[in-house]
PDB file of C-alpha atoms and ligand atoms in Angstrom:
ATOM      1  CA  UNK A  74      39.641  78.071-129.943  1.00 79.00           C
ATOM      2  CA  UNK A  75      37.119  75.241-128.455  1.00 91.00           C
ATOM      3  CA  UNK A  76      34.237  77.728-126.909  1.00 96.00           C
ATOM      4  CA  UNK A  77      34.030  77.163-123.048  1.00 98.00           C
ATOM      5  CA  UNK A  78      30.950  78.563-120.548  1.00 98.00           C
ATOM      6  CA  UNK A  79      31.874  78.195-116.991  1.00 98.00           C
ATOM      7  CA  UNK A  80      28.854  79.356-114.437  1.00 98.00           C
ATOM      8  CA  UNK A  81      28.312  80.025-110.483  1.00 98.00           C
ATOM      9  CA  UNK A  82      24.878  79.853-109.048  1.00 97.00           C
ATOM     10  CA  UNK A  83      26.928  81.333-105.705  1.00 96.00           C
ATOM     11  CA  UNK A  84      28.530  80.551-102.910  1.00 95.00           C
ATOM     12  CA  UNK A  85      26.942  79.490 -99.218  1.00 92.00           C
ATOM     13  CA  UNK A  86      24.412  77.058 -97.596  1.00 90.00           C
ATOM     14  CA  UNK A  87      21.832  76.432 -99.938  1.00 89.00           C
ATOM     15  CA  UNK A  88      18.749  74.486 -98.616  1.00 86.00           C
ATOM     16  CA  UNK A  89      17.944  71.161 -99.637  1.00 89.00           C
ATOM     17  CA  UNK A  90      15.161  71.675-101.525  1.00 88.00           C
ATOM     18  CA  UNK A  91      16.582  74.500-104.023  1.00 89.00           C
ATOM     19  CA  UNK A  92      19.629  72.072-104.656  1.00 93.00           C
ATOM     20  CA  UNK A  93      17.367  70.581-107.783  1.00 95.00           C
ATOM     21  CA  UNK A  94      16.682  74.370-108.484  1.00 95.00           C
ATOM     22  CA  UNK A  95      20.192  75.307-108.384  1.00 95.00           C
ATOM     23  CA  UNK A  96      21.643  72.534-110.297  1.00 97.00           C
ATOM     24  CA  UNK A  97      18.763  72.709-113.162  1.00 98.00           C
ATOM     25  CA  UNK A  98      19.667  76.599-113.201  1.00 98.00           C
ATOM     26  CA  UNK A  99      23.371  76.686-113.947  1.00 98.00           C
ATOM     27  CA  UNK A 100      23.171  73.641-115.751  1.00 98.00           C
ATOM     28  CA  UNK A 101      20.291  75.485-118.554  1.00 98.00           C
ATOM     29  CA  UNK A 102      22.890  78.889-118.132  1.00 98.00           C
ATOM     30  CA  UNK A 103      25.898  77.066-119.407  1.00 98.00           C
ATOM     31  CA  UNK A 104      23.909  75.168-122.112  1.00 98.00           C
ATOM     32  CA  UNK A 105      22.583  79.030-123.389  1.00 98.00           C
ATOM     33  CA  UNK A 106      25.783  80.125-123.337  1.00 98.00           C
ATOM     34  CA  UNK A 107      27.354  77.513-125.110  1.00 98.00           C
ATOM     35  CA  UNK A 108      24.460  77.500-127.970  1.00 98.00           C
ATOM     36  CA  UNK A 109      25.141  81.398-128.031  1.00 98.00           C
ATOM     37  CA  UNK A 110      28.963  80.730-128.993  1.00 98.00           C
ATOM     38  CA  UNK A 111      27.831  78.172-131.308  1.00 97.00           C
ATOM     39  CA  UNK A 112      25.790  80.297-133.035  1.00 97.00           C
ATOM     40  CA  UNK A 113      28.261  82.973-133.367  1.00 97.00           C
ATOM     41  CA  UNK A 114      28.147  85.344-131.042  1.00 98.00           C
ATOM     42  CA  UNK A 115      31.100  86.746-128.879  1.00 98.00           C
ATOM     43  CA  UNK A 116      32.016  85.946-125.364  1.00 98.00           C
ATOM     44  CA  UNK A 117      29.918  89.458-123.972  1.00 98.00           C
ATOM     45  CA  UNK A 118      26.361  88.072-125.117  1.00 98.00           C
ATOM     46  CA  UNK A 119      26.897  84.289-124.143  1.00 98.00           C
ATOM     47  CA  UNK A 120      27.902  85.531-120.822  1.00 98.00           C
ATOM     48  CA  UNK A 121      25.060  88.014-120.570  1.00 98.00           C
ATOM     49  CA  UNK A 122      22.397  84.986-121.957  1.00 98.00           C
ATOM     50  CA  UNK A 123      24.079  82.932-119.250  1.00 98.00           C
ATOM     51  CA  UNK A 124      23.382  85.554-116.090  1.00 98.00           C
ATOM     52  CA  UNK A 125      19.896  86.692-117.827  1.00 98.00           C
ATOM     53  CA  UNK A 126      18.530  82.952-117.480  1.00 98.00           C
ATOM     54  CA  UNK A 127      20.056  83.185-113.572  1.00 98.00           C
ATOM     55  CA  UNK A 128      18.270  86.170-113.349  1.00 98.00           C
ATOM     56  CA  UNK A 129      15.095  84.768-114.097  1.00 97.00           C
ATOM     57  CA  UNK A 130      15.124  81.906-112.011  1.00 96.00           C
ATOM     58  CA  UNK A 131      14.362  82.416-108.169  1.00 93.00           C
ATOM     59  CA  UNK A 132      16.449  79.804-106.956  1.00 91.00           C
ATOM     60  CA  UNK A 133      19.159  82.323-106.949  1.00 94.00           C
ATOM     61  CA  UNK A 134      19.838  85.803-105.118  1.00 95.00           C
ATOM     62  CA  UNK A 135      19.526  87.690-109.117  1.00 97.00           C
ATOM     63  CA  UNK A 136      17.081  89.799-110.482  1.00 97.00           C
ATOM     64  CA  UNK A 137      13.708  87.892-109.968  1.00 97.00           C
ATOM     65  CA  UNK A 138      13.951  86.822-106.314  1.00 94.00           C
ATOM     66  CA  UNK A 139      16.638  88.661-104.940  1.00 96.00           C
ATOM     67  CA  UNK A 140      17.166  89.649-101.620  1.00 95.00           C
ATOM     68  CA  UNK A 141      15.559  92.269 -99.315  1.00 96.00           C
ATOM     69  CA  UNK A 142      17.341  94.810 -97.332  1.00 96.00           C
ATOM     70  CA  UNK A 143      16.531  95.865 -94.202  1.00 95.00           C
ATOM     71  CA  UNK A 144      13.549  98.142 -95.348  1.00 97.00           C
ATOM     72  CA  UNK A 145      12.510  95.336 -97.866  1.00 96.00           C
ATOM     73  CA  UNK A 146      13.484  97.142-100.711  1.00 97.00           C
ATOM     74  CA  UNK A 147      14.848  95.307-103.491  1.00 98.00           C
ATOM     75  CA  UNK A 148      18.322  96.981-104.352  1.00 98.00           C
ATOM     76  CA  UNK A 149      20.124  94.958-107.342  1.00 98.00           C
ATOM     77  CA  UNK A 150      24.152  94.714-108.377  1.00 98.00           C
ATOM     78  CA  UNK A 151      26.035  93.706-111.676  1.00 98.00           C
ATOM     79  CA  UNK A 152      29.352  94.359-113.358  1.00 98.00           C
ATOM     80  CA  UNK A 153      30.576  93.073-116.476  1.00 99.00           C
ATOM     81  CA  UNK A 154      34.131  93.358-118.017  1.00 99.00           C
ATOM     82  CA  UNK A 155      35.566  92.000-121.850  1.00 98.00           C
ATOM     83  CA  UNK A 156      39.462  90.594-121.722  1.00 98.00           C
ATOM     84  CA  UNK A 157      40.025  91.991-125.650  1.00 98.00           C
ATOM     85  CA  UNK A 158      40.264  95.697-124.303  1.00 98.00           C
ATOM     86  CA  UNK A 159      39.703  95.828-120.855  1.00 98.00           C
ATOM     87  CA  UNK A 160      36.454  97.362-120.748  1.00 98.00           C
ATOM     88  CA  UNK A 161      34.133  97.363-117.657  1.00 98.00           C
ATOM     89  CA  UNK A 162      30.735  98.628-116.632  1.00 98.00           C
ATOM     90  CA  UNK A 163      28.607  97.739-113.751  1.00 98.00           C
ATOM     91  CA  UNK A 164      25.654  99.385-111.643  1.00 98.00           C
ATOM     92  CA  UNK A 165      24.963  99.201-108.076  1.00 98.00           C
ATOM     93  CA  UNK A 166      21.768 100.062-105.572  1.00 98.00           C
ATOM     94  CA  UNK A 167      19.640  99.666-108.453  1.00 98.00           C
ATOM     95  CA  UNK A 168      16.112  99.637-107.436  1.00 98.00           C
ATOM     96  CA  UNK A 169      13.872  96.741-108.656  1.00 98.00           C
ATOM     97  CA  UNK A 170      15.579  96.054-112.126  1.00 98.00           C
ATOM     98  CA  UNK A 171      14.711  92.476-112.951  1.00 98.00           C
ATOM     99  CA  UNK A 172      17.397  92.292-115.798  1.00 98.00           C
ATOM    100  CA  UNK A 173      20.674  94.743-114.419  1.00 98.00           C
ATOM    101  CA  UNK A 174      23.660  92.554-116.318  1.00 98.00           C
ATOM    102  CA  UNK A 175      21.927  94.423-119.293  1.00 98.00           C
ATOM    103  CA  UNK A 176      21.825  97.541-117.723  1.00 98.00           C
ATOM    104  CA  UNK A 177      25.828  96.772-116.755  1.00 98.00           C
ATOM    105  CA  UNK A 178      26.650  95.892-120.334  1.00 98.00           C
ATOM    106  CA  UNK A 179      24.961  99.043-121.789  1.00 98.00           C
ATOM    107  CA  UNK A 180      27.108 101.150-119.113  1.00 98.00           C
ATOM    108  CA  UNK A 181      30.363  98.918-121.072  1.00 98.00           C
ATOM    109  CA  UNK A 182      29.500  99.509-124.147  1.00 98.00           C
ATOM    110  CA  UNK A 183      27.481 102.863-124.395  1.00 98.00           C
ATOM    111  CA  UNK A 184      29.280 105.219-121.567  1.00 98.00           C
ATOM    112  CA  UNK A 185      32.144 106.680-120.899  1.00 98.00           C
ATOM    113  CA  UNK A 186      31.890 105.386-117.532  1.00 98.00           C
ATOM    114  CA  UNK A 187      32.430 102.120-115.507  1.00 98.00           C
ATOM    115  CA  UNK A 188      30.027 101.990-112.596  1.00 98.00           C
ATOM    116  CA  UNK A 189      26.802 103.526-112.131  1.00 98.00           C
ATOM    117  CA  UNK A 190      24.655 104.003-109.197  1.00 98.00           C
ATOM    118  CA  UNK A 191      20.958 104.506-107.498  1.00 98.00           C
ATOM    119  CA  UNK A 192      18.801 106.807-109.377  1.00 97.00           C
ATOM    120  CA  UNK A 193      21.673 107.861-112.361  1.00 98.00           C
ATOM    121  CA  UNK A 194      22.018 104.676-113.636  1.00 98.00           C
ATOM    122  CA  UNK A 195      17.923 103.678-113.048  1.00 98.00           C
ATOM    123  CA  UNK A 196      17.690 107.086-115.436  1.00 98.00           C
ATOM    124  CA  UNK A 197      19.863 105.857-118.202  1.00 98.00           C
ATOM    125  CA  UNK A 198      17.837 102.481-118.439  1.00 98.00           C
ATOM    126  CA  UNK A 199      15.097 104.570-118.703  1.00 97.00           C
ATOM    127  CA  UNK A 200      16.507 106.625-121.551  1.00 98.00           C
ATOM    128  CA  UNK A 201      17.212 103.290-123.247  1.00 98.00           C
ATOM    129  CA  UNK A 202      14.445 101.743-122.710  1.00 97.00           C
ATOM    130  CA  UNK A 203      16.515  99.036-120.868  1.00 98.00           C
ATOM    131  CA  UNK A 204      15.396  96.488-118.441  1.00 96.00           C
ATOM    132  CA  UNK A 205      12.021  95.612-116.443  1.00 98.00           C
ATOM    133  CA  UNK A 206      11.322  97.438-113.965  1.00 98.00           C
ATOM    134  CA  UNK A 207       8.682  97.166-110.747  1.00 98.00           C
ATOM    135  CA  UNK A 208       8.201  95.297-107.873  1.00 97.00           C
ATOM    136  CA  UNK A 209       6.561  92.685-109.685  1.00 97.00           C
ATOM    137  CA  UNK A 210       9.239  91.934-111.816  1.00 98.00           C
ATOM    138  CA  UNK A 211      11.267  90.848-108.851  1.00 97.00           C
ATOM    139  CA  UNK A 212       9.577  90.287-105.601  1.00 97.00           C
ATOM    140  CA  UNK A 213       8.727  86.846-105.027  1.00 94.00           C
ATOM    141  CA  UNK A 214       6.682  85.179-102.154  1.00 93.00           C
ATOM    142  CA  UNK A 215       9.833  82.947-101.144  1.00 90.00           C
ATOM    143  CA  UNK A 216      12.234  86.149-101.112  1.00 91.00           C
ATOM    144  CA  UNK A 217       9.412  88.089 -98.853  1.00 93.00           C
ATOM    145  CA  UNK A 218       8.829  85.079 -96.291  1.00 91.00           C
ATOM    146  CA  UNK A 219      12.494  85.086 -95.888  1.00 90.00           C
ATOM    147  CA  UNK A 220      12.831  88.580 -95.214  1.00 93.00           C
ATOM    148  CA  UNK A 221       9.901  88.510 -93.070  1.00 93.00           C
ATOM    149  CA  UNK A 222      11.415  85.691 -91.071  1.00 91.00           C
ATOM    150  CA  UNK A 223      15.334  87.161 -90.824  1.00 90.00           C
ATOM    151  CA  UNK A 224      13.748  90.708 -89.966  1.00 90.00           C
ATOM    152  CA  UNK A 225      11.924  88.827 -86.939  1.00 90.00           C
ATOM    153  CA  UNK A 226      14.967  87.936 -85.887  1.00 85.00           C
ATOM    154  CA  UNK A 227      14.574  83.686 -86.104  1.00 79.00           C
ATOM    155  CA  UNK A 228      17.227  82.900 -88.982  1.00 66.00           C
ATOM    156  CA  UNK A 229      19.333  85.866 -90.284  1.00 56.00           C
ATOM    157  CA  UNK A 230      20.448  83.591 -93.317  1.00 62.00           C
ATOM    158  CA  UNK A 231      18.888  83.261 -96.569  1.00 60.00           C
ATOM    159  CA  UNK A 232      18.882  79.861 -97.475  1.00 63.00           C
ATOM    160  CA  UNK A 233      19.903  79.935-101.133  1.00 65.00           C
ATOM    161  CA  UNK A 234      23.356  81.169-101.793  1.00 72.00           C
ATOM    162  CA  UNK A 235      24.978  84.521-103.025  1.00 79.00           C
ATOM    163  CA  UNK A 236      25.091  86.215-106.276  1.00 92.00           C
ATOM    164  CA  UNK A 237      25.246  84.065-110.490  1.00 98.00           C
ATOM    165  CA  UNK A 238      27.868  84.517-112.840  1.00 98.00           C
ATOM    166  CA  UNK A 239      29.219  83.434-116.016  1.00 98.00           C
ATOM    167  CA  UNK A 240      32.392  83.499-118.114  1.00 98.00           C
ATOM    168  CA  UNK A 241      32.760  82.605-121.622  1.00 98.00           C
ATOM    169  CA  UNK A 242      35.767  81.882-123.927  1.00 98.00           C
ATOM    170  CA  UNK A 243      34.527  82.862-127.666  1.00 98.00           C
ATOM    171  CA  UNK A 244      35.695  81.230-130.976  1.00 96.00           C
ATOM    172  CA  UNK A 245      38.529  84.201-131.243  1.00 97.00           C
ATOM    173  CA  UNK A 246      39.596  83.277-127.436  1.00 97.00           C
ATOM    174  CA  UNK A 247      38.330  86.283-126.172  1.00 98.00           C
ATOM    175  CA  UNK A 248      36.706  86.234-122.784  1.00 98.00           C
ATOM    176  CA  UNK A 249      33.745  87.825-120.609  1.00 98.00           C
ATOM    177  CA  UNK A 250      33.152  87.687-117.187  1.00 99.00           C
ATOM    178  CA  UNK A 251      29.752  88.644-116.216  1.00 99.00           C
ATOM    179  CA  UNK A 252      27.802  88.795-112.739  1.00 98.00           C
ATOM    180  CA  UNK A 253      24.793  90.336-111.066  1.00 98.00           C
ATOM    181  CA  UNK A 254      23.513  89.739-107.062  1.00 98.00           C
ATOM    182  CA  UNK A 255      20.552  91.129-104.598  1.00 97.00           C
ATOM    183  CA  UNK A 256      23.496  91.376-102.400  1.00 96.00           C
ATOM    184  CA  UNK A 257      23.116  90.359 -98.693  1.00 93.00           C
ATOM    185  CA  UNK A 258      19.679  89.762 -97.055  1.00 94.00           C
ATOM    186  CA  UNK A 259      18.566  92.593 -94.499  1.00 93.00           C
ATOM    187  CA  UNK A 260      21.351  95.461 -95.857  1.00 95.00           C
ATOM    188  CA  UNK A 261      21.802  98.254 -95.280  1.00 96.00           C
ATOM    189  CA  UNK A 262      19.786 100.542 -97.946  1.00 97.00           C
ATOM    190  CA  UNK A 263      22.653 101.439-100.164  1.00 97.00           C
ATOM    191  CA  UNK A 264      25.348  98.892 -99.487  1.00 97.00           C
ATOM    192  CA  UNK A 265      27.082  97.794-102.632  1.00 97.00           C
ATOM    193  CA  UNK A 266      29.001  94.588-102.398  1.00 97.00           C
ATOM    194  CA  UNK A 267      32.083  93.226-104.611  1.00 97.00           C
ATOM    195  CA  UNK A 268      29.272  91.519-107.657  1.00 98.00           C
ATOM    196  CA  UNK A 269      30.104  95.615-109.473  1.00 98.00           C
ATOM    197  CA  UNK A 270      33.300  96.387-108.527  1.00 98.00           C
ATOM    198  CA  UNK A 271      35.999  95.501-110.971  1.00 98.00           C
ATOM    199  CA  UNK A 272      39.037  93.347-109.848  1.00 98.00           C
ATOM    200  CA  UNK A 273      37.141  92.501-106.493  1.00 98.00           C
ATOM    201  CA  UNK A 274      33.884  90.675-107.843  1.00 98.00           C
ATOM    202  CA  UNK A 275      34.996  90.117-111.706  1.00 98.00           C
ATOM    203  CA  UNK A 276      37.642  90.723-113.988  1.00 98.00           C
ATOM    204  CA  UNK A 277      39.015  90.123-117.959  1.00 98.00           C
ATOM    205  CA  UNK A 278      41.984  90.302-119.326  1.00 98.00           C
ATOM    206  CA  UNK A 279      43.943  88.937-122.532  1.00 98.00           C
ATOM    207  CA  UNK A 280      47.129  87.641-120.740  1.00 98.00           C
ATOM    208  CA  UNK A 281      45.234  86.534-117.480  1.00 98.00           C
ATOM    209  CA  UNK A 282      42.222  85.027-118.190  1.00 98.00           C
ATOM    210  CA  UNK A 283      38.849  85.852-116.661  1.00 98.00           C
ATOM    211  CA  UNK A 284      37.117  85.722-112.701  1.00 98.00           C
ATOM    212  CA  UNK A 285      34.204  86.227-111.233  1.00 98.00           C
ATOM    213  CA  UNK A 286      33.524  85.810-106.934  1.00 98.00           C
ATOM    214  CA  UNK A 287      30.764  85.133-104.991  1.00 97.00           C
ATOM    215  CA  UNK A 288      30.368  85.117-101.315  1.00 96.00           C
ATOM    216  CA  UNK A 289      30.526  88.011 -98.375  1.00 95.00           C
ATOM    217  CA  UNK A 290      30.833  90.860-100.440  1.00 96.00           C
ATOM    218  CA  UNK A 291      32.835  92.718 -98.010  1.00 96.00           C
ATOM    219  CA  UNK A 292      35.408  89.666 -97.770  1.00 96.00           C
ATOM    220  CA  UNK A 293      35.987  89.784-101.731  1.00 97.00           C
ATOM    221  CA  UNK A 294      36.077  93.848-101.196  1.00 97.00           C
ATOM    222  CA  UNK A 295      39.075  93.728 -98.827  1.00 96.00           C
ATOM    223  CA  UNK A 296      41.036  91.279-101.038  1.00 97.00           C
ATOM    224  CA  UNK A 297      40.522  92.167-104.066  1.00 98.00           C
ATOM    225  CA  UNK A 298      39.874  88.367-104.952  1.00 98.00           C
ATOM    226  CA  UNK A 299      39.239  88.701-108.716  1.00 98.00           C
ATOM    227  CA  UNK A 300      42.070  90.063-109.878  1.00 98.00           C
ATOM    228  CA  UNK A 301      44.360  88.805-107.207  1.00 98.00           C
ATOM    229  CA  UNK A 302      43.051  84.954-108.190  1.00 98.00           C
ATOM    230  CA  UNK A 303      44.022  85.629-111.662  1.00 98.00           C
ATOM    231  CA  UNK A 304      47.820  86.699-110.684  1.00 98.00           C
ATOM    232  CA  UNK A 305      48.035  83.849-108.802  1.00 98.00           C
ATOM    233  CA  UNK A 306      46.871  81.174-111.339  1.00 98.00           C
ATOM    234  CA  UNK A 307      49.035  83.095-113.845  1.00 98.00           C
ATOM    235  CA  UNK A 308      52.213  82.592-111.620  1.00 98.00           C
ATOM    236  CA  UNK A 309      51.623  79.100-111.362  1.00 97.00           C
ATOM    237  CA  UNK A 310      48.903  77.395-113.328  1.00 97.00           C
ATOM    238  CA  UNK A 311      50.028  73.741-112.343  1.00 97.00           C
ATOM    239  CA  UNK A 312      48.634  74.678-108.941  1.00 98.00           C
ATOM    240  CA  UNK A 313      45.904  76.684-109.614  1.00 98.00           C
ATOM    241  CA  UNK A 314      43.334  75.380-107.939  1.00 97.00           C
ATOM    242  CA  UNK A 315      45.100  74.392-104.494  1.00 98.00           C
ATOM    243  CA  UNK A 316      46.321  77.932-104.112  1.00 98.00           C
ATOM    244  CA  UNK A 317      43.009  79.755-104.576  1.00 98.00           C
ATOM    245  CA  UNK A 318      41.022  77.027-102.525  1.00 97.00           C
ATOM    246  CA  UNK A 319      43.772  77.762-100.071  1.00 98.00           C
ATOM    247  CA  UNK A 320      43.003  81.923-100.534  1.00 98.00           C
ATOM    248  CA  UNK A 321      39.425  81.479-100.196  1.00 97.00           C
ATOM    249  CA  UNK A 322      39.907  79.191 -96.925  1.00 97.00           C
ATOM    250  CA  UNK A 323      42.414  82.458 -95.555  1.00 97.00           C
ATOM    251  CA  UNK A 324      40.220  84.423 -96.508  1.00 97.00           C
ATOM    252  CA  UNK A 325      37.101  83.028 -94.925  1.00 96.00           C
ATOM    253  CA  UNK A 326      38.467  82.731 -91.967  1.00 96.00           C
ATOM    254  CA  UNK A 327      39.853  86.338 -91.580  1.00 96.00           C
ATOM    255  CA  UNK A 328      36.345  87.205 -92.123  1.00 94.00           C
ATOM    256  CA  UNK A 329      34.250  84.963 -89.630  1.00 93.00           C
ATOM    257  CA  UNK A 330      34.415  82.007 -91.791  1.00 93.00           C
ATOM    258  CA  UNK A 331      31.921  84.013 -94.687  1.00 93.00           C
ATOM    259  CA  UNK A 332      31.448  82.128 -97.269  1.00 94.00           C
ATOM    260  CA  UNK A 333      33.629  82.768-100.587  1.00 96.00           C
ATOM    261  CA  UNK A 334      33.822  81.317-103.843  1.00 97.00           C
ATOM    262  CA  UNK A 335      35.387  81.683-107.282  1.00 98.00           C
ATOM    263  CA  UNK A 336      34.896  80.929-110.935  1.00 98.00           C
ATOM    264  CA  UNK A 337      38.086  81.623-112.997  1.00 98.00           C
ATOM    265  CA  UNK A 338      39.133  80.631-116.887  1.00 98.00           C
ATOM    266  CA  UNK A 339      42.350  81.217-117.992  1.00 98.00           C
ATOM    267  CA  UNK A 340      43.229  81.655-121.897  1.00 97.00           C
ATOM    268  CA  UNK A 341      44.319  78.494-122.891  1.00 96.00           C
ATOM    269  CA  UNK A 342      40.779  77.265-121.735  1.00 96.00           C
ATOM    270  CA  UNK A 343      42.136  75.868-117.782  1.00 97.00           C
ATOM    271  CA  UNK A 344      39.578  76.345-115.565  1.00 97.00           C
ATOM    272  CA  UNK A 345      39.388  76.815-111.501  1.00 98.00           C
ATOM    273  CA  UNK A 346      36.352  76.255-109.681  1.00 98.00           C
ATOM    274  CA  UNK A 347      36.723  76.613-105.572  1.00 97.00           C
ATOM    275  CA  UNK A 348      34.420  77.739-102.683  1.00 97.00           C
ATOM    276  CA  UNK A 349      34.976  77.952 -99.253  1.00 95.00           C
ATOM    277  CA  UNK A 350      31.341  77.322 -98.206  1.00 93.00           C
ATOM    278  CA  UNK A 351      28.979  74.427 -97.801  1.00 93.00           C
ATOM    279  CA  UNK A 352      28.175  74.824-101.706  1.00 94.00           C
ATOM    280  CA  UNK A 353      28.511  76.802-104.376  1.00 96.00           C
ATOM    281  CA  UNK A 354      26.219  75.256-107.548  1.00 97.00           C
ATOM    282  CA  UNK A 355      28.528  75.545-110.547  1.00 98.00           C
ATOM    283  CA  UNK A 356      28.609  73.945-114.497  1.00 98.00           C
ATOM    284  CA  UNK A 357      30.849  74.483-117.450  1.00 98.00           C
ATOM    285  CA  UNK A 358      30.008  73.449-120.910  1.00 98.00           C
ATOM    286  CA  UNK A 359      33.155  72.442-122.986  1.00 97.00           C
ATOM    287  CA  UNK A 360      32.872  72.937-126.703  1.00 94.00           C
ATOM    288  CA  UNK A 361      30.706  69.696-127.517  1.00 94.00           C
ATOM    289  CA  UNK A 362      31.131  67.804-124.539  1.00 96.00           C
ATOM    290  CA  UNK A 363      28.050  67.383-122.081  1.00 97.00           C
ATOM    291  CA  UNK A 364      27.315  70.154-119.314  1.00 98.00           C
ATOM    292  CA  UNK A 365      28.798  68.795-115.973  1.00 98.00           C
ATOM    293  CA  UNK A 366      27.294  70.394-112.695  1.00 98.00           C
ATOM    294  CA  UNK A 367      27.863  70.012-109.006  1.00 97.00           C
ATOM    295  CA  UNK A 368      27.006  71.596-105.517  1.00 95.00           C
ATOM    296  CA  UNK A 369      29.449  70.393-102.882  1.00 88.00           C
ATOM    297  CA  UNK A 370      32.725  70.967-101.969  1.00 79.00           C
ATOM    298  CA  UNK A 371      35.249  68.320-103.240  1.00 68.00           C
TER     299      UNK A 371
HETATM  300  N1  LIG B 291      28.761  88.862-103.336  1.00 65.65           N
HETATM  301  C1  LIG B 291      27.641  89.686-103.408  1.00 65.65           C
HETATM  302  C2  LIG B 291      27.516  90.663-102.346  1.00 65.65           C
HETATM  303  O1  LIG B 291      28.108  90.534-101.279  1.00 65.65           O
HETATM  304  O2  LIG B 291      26.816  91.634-102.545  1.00 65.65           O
END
C-alpha cells in the first residue's frame, strides 16, 4: 500500500495574512506524517504527529492559540478513531491542554471508554502524566485581541478558520482519522462541537475509508457528516467529490450558510477534499510525490 497523509487546517474565512501561516502549517503536517509512515510507524501516530504540529502552530483554532469562550476560558476538543477495529476516543471541554489529540488517543488506546469530558478526562492526563497544561501553553496575544474585540461586540468572527485534522493510510492500508479544535469563538462554557464526536466530526473504518469535518460544529452535529460522507463515497466513488461538495453546500445552507468542510480517504487511497466556505487550507502527501497544498475553493 503507497502511504498517503491527507490534512485540514479548517474550514471558513481565513484572513489574508495567516494564508502563508496556514499553507506553511498543513503543508509541514502532511510532510511529518508522511516521514512518520516512512519510518514505520502505523496510521494512529502519523496522524497524531500530523495534528500535534497543527496544534502547535497559532495560525489555527488547536491547542496553542485556540479560541476563547465567552468567559475567555480556553476549553479544547479532539477525537480520534483507527479503521482496523473500530476504536475511538476523544475528550471534550478540556481546560487549557495544549496537546488534547494525545490525551484523545490515550482515551483509544488505554480506556474502556470513548469520550471523556471537563475535569474526568483533565484527571486522567494527570494520572498519565499526559499533555501540557496552563494558560501559557495556549493563550496567545492574537487569540486574546480577538476575543477582546468579538466580546466588544465589533466582529463576532475569528479570522482564521475552524478546527486541524489529519488522516493517514499506513503501509498495511490501515487508516486513522485524527482531529482536535478550540471550538467556536465566544461559546458557551461547556459547548462541545462535532471535532469529538464519532461519525459527526471523524470516523474509520476498513470497508469505508476514513473522514474528518470541520466547520459549524452544530451543522456537522445534526448531519452526522462523517460517517454519512463515507456512505456516500462508498455508494458511488466515481462521484465522490460532486456529491459531498453538493452535501456540504445543503448543508450550509440549512444552517445559515456556516461554513463546512471535509477531508475523506477511502481504502484504495481516493481521496475527497470539499468545503463549503471561503477556504479551507488543506495538503496531502502521496507516497513519494511532493506535498500539494491549497486554500480556495475550486
Ligand atoms: N468544528 C469544530 C466545532 O464546531 O467545535
Amino acid at each position: 500500500m503507497q502511504p498517503i497523509v491527507l490534512i485540514h487546517g479548517g474550514a471558513g474565512t481565513i484572513a489574508e495574512e495567516l494564508h502563508e501561516a496556514a499553507l506553511a502549517g498543513v503543508s509541514a503536517a502532511a510532510e511529518i506524517g508522511r516521514r512518520a509512515l516512512q519510518s514505520g510507524a502505523d496510521a494512529v501516530t502519523a496522524a497524531v504527529a500530523a495534528v500535534r504540529s497543527m496544534e502547535d502552530e497559532p495560525a489555527f483554532n488547536a491547542g496553542r492559540g485556540a479560541c476563547m469562550n465567552a468567559d475567555g476560558d480556553i476549553e479544547v476538543d479532539a477525537g480520534i478513531m483507527r479503521s482496523w477495529d473500530r476504536r475511538s476516543g476523544a475528550v471534550g471541554g478540556v481546560r487549557e491542554l495544549r496537546d488534547p489529540i494525545l490525551l484523545a488517543r490515550l482515551v483509544m488506546e488505554q480506556t474502556p471508554h470513548c469520550l471523556l469530558v471537563g475535569q474526568g478526562a483533565e484527571a486522567l492526563a494527570r494520572r498519565h502524566q499526559l499533555g501540557h497544561f496552563g494558560r501559557a501553553e495556549v493563550e496567545t496575544t492574537k487569540a486574546r485581541e480577538r476575543w477582546l474585540v468579538a466580546r466588544s461586540g465589533q466582529g463576532a468572527r475569528d479570522n482564521r478558520a475552524d478546527t486541524v485534522g489529519a488522516i493517514a493510510l499506513d503501509h498495511r492500508g490501515h487508516l486513522c482519522a485524527a482531529g482536535s479544535t478550540g471550538g467556536v469563538l465566544l461559546k458557551i462554557p461547556g459547548r462541545v462541537g462535532d471535532t469529538p464526536i464519532v461519525g459527526a466530526g471523524f470516523y474509520a473504518d476498513p470497508d469505508l475509508g476514513a473522514c474528518c469535518c470541520t466547520g459549524v460544529g452544530e451543522a456537522i452535529l445534526t448531519h452526522m457528516l462523517a460517517y454519512r460522507a463515507l456512505t456516500l463515497a462508498a455508494a458511488a466513488p466515481e462521484a465522490a467529490s460532486a456529491r459531498l461538495r453538493a452535501l456540504c453546500a445543503e448543508i450550509s445552507a440549512a444552517h445559515a450558510g456556516a461554513a463546512i468542510g471535509l477531508i475523506l480517504l477511502r481504502p484504495d487511497g481516493q481521496r475527497v477534499l470539499v468545503h463549503q466556505s471561503d477556504h479551507m487550507s488543506w495538503a496531502v502527501a502521496d507516497g513519494e510525490q511532493p506535498v500539494i497544498a491549497g486554500l480556495r475553493r475550486e
